Tab-separated table of N, CA and C in Angstrom:
chain	number	residue	atom	x	y	z
A	1	UNK	N	57.547	45.012	-57.663
A	1	UNK	CA	57.073	45.825	-56.250
A	1	UNK	C	57.473	47.259	-56.315
A	2	UNK	N	56.547	47.924	-55.719
A	2	UNK	CA	56.463	49.279	-55.505
A	2	UNK	C	57.448	49.673	-54.107
A	3	UNK	N	58.281	50.542	-54.375
A	3	UNK	CA	59.194	50.782	-53.105
A	3	UNK	C	58.127	51.335	-52.045
A	4	UNK	N	58.374	51.063	-50.779
A	4	UNK	CA	57.719	51.572	-49.666
A	4	UNK	C	57.556	53.035	-49.504
A	5	UNK	N	58.375	53.712	-49.971
A	5	UNK	CA	57.917	55.342	-49.952
A	5	UNK	C	57.034	55.673	-50.876
A	6	UNK	N	56.869	54.924	-51.895
A	6	UNK	CA	55.717	55.315	-53.020
A	6	UNK	C	54.450	54.789	-52.468
A	7	UNK	N	54.486	53.713	-51.832
A	7	UNK	CA	53.319	53.169	-51.131
A	7	UNK	C	52.880	54.002	-50.227
A	8	UNK	N	53.712	54.709	-49.421
A	8	UNK	CA	53.325	55.470	-48.183
A	8	UNK	C	52.806	56.931	-48.661
A	9	UNK	N	53.485	57.455	-49.864
A	9	UNK	CA	52.830	58.611	-50.704
A	9	UNK	C	51.242	58.295	-50.848
A	10	UNK	N	51.101	56.947	-51.483
A	10	UNK	CA	49.602	56.781	-52.119
A	10	UNK	C	48.647	56.728	-50.796
A	11	UNK	N	49.211	56.075	-49.733
A	11	UNK	CA	48.090	55.884	-48.563
A	11	UNK	C	48.030	57.242	-48.064
A	12	UNK	N	49.086	58.208	-47.651
A	12	UNK	CA	48.866	59.348	-47.181
A	12	UNK	C	48.159	60.226	-48.061
A	13	UNK	N	48.076	60.111	-49.469
A	13	UNK	CA	47.336	60.879	-50.205
A	13	UNK	C	45.799	60.463	-50.043
A	14	UNK	N	45.680	59.163	-50.239
A	14	UNK	CA	44.187	58.773	-50.063
A	14	UNK	C	43.487	59.225	-48.702
A	15	UNK	N	44.501	58.986	-47.678
A	15	UNK	CA	43.929	59.169	-46.210
A	15	UNK	C	43.632	60.556	-45.894
A	16	UNK	N	44.504	61.547	-46.394
A	16	UNK	CA	44.390	63.119	-46.258
A	16	UNK	C	43.500	63.911	-47.172
A	17	UNK	N	43.469	63.374	-48.471
A	17	UNK	CA	42.665	64.182	-49.272
A	17	UNK	C	41.308	63.519	-49.639
A	18	UNK	N	40.235	64.170	-49.150
A	18	UNK	CA	38.943	63.494	-49.516
A	18	UNK	C	38.618	63.349	-50.850
A	19	UNK	N	39.150	64.298	-51.918
A	19	UNK	CA	38.663	64.297	-53.264
A	19	UNK	C	39.706	63.418	-53.974
A	20	UNK	N	40.676	62.834	-53.315
A	20	UNK	CA	41.856	61.885	-53.880
A	20	UNK	C	40.936	60.565	-54.244
A	21	UNK	N	41.344	60.067	-55.542
A	21	UNK	CA	40.887	58.793	-55.861
A	21	UNK	C	42.009	57.889	-56.193
A	22	UNK	N	42.040	56.803	-56.653
A	22	UNK	CA	43.291	56.056	-57.155
A	22	UNK	C	43.969	56.637	-58.258
A	23	UNK	N	43.384	57.099	-59.124
A	23	UNK	CA	44.073	57.719	-60.223
A	23	UNK	C	44.869	58.935	-59.760
A	24	UNK	N	44.362	59.822	-58.803
A	24	UNK	CA	45.164	60.884	-58.493
A	24	UNK	C	46.260	60.436	-57.477
A	25	UNK	N	46.140	59.414	-56.573
A	25	UNK	CA	47.003	59.115	-55.718
A	25	UNK	C	48.129	58.429	-56.400
A	26	UNK	N	47.813	57.504	-57.351
A	26	UNK	CA	48.815	57.095	-58.322
A	26	UNK	C	49.878	58.022	-59.097
A	27	UNK	N	49.184	59.031	-59.542
A	27	UNK	CA	49.970	60.012	-60.022
A	27	UNK	C	50.832	60.675	-59.028
A	28	UNK	N	50.275	61.025	-57.987
A	28	UNK	CA	51.126	61.607	-56.975
A	28	UNK	C	52.278	60.654	-56.668
A	29	UNK	N	52.126	59.412	-56.433
A	29	UNK	CA	53.045	58.448	-56.161
A	29	UNK	C	53.907	58.098	-57.314
A	30	UNK	N	53.651	58.566	-58.223
A	30	UNK	CA	54.350	58.052	-59.526
A	30	UNK	C	54.410	56.609	-59.816
A	31	UNK	N	53.532	56.024	-59.611
A	31	UNK	CA	53.074	54.630	-60.071
A	31	UNK	C	52.048	54.570	-61.022
A	32	UNK	N	51.830	53.503	-61.985
A	32	UNK	CA	50.749	53.318	-62.744
A	32	UNK	C	49.454	52.449	-61.961
A	33	UNK	N	48.280	52.649	-62.467
A	33	UNK	CA	47.358	51.888	-61.787
A	33	UNK	C	47.480	50.248	-62.150
A	34	UNK	N	48.008	49.886	-63.133
A	34	UNK	CA	48.264	48.546	-63.543
A	34	UNK	C	49.351	48.068	-62.331
A	35	UNK	N	50.474	48.685	-62.052
A	35	UNK	CA	51.296	48.429	-61.126
A	35	UNK	C	50.685	48.232	-59.633
A	36	UNK	N	49.807	49.256	-59.429
A	36	UNK	CA	48.930	48.845	-58.181
A	36	UNK	C	48.200	47.905	-58.187
A	37	UNK	N	47.336	47.481	-59.162
A	37	UNK	CA	46.549	46.272	-59.264
A	37	UNK	C	47.462	45.089	-59.132
A	38	UNK	N	48.501	45.118	-59.657
A	38	UNK	CA	49.369	43.957	-59.610
A	38	UNK	C	49.943	43.671	-58.207
A	39	UNK	N	50.113	44.771	-57.481
A	39	UNK	CA	50.548	44.833	-56.258
A	39	UNK	C	49.313	44.512	-55.428
A	40	UNK	N	48.119	44.686	-55.366
A	40	UNK	CA	46.928	44.243	-54.724
A	40	UNK	C	46.798	42.704	-54.799
A	41	UNK	N	47.154	42.107	-55.992
A	41	UNK	CA	47.167	40.483	-56.094
A	41	UNK	C	48.308	39.878	-55.261
A	42	UNK	N	49.338	40.576	-55.384
A	42	UNK	CA	50.573	39.928	-54.615
A	42	UNK	C	50.550	40.163	-53.223
A	43	UNK	N	49.824	41.388	-52.619
A	43	UNK	CA	49.855	41.722	-51.229
A	43	UNK	C	48.598	42.197	-50.919
A	44	UNK	N	47.773	41.237	-50.485
A	44	UNK	CA	46.408	41.640	-49.995
A	44	UNK	C	46.364	42.413	-48.800
A	45	UNK	N	47.228	42.461	-47.853
A	45	UNK	CA	47.406	43.399	-46.586
A	45	UNK	C	47.570	44.766	-47.265
A	46	UNK	N	48.274	45.057	-48.223
A	46	UNK	CA	48.579	46.445	-48.776
A	46	UNK	C	46.917	46.860	-49.307
A	47	UNK	N	46.396	46.012	-50.117
A	47	UNK	CA	44.847	46.384	-50.665
A	47	UNK	C	44.004	46.693	-49.372
A	48	UNK	N	44.146	45.896	-48.261
A	48	UNK	CA	43.304	46.581	-47.158
A	48	UNK	C	43.679	47.814	-46.534
A	49	UNK	N	44.828	48.047	-46.743
A	49	UNK	CA	45.484	49.477	-46.214
A	49	UNK	C	45.104	50.541	-47.242
A	50	UNK	N	45.059	50.161	-48.309
A	50	UNK	CA	44.525	51.263	-49.409
A	50	UNK	C	43.103	51.319	-49.176
A	51	UNK	N	42.321	50.430	-48.946
A	51	UNK	CA	40.845	50.591	-48.732
A	51	UNK	C	40.544	51.494	-47.462
A	52	UNK	N	41.298	51.042	-46.492
A	52	UNK	CA	41.245	51.614	-45.255
A	52	UNK	C	41.518	53.272	-45.098
A	53	UNK	N	42.747	53.556	-46.207
A	53	UNK	CA	43.095	55.025	-46.351
A	53	UNK	C	41.896	55.772	-47.110
A	54	UNK	N	41.346	55.200	-47.980
A	54	UNK	CA	40.128	55.807	-48.791
A	54	UNK	C	38.974	56.043	-47.809
A	55	UNK	N	38.637	54.862	-46.932
A	55	UNK	CA	37.691	55.253	-46.054
A	55	UNK	C	37.957	56.390	-45.053
A	56	UNK	N	39.236	56.284	-44.646
A	56	UNK	CA	39.552	57.527	-43.782
A	56	UNK	C	39.502	59.035	-44.610
A	57	UNK	N	39.937	58.823	-45.778
A	57	UNK	CA	39.850	60.386	-46.433
A	57	UNK	C	38.419	60.753	-46.620
A	58	UNK	N	37.603	59.757	-46.828
A	58	UNK	CA	36.142	59.984	-47.108
A	58	UNK	C	35.364	60.574	-45.545
A	59	UNK	N	35.913	59.751	-44.487
A	59	UNK	CA	35.093	60.067	-43.317
A	59	UNK	C	35.627	61.664	-42.972
A	60	UNK	N	36.962	61.995	-43.077
A	60	UNK	CA	37.549	63.229	-42.879
A	60	UNK	C	36.706	64.274	-43.628
A	61	UNK	N	36.509	63.950	-44.934
A	61	UNK	CA	35.741	64.859	-45.581
A	61	UNK	C	34.306	65.282	-45.188
A	62	UNK	N	33.628	64.181	-44.887
A	62	UNK	CA	32.210	64.481	-44.092
A	62	UNK	C	32.187	65.153	-42.654
A	63	UNK	N	33.114	64.833	-42.011
A	63	UNK	CA	33.466	65.666	-40.692
A	63	UNK	C	33.766	67.072	-40.976
A	64	UNK	N	34.740	67.206	-41.973
A	64	UNK	CA	35.209	68.605	-42.210
A	64	UNK	C	34.025	69.501	-42.883
A	65	UNK	N	33.454	68.843	-43.738
A	65	UNK	CA	32.324	69.806	-44.288
A	65	UNK	C	31.182	69.969	-43.373
A	66	UNK	N	30.680	69.088	-42.514
A	66	UNK	CA	29.752	69.209	-41.579
A	66	UNK	C	30.205	70.272	-40.421
A	67	UNK	N	31.321	70.371	-40.243
A	67	UNK	CA	31.861	71.231	-39.078
A	67	UNK	C	31.884	72.679	-39.691
A	68	UNK	N	32.232	72.721	-41.031
A	68	UNK	CA	32.369	74.085	-41.638
A	68	UNK	C	30.877	74.724	-41.967
A	69	UNK	N	29.915	73.632	-42.343
A	69	UNK	CA	28.579	74.073	-42.561
A	69	UNK	C	27.961	74.691	-41.361
A	70	UNK	N	28.249	73.859	-39.990
A	70	UNK	CA	27.631	74.360	-38.742
A	70	UNK	C	28.266	75.762	-38.467
A	71	UNK	N	29.424	75.682	-38.424
A	71	UNK	CA	30.160	77.147	-38.330
A	71	UNK	C	29.698	78.355	-38.935
A	72	UNK	N	29.404	78.042	-40.546
A	72	UNK	CA	28.719	79.176	-41.105
A	72	UNK	C	27.504	79.468	-40.798
A	73	UNK	N	26.672	78.504	-40.512
A	73	UNK	CA	25.361	78.751	-40.133
A	73	UNK	C	25.181	79.427	-38.618
A	74	UNK	N	26.071	79.133	-37.756
A	74	UNK	CA	26.198	79.736	-36.574
A	74	UNK	C	26.635	81.320	-36.681
A	75	UNK	N	27.761	81.453	-37.547
A	75	UNK	CA	28.208	82.854	-37.694
A	75	UNK	C	26.946	83.816	-38.324
A	76	UNK	N	26.076	83.115	-39.093
A	76	UNK	CA	24.828	83.823	-39.683
A	76	UNK	C	23.877	84.027	-38.900
A	77	UNK	N	24.042	83.613	-37.488
A	77	UNK	CA	23.036	83.675	-36.590
A	77	UNK	C	21.875	82.739	-36.427
A	78	UNK	N	22.120	81.564	-37.156
A	78	UNK	CA	21.203	80.443	-36.963
A	78	UNK	C	21.295	79.850	-35.481
A	79	UNK	N	20.250	80.256	-34.760
A	79	UNK	CA	20.205	79.949	-33.391
A	79	UNK	C	20.350	78.232	-32.881
A	80	UNK	N	19.663	77.301	-33.606
A	80	UNK	CA	20.033	75.903	-33.238
A	80	UNK	C	21.387	75.688	-33.533
A	81	UNK	N	22.138	76.157	-34.554
A	81	UNK	CA	23.531	75.924	-34.592
A	81	UNK	C	24.361	76.494	-33.676
A	82	UNK	N	24.068	77.681	-33.283
A	82	UNK	CA	24.828	78.209	-32.067
A	82	UNK	C	24.548	77.456	-30.850
A	83	UNK	N	23.332	77.130	-30.572
A	83	UNK	CA	23.091	76.424	-29.369
A	83	UNK	C	23.868	74.996	-29.262
A	84	UNK	N	23.805	74.260	-30.578
A	84	UNK	CA	24.606	72.996	-30.683
A	84	UNK	C	26.220	73.307	-30.451
A	85	UNK	N	26.723	74.377	-31.005
A	85	UNK	CA	28.123	74.422	-30.716
A	85	UNK	C	28.687	74.841	-29.496
A	86	UNK	N	27.517	75.594	-28.778
A	86	UNK	CA	27.732	76.016	-27.263
A	86	UNK	C	27.730	74.628	-26.367
A	87	UNK	N	26.799	73.932	-26.686
A	87	UNK	CA	26.507	72.615	-26.047
A	87	UNK	C	27.672	71.564	-26.109
A	88	UNK	N	28.205	71.508	-27.290
A	88	UNK	CA	29.017	70.379	-27.427
A	88	UNK	C	30.610	71.061	-27.612
A	89	UNK	N	30.818	72.117	-27.371
A	89	UNK	CA	32.214	72.532	-27.220
A	89	UNK	C	32.475	73.219	-25.851
A	90	UNK	N	31.465	72.978	-24.879
A	90	UNK	CA	31.663	73.093	-23.448
A	90	UNK	C	31.467	74.550	-22.904
A	91	UNK	N	30.774	75.376	-23.756
A	91	UNK	CA	30.227	76.589	-23.218
A	91	UNK	C	28.975	76.613	-22.235
């Protein structure tokens, strides 16, 4: 069994870092992938939590990238981007 603090590190890494994968998250949590997969078999709820954390991390990445791209284009003078930002940020 993996101590809860390591499980928490794994989940937080996956949810907060869009580029994190299971390999990187396991390294950061100091657990082996084999141990993680054994835990998946023993605890299907934890497996679902990991899948949800991965989805959360990926959705964060898409939102952040889209916002950054929109802001860059608006700063460069792209009129549709400026209008979009003004409309949806309350200007």
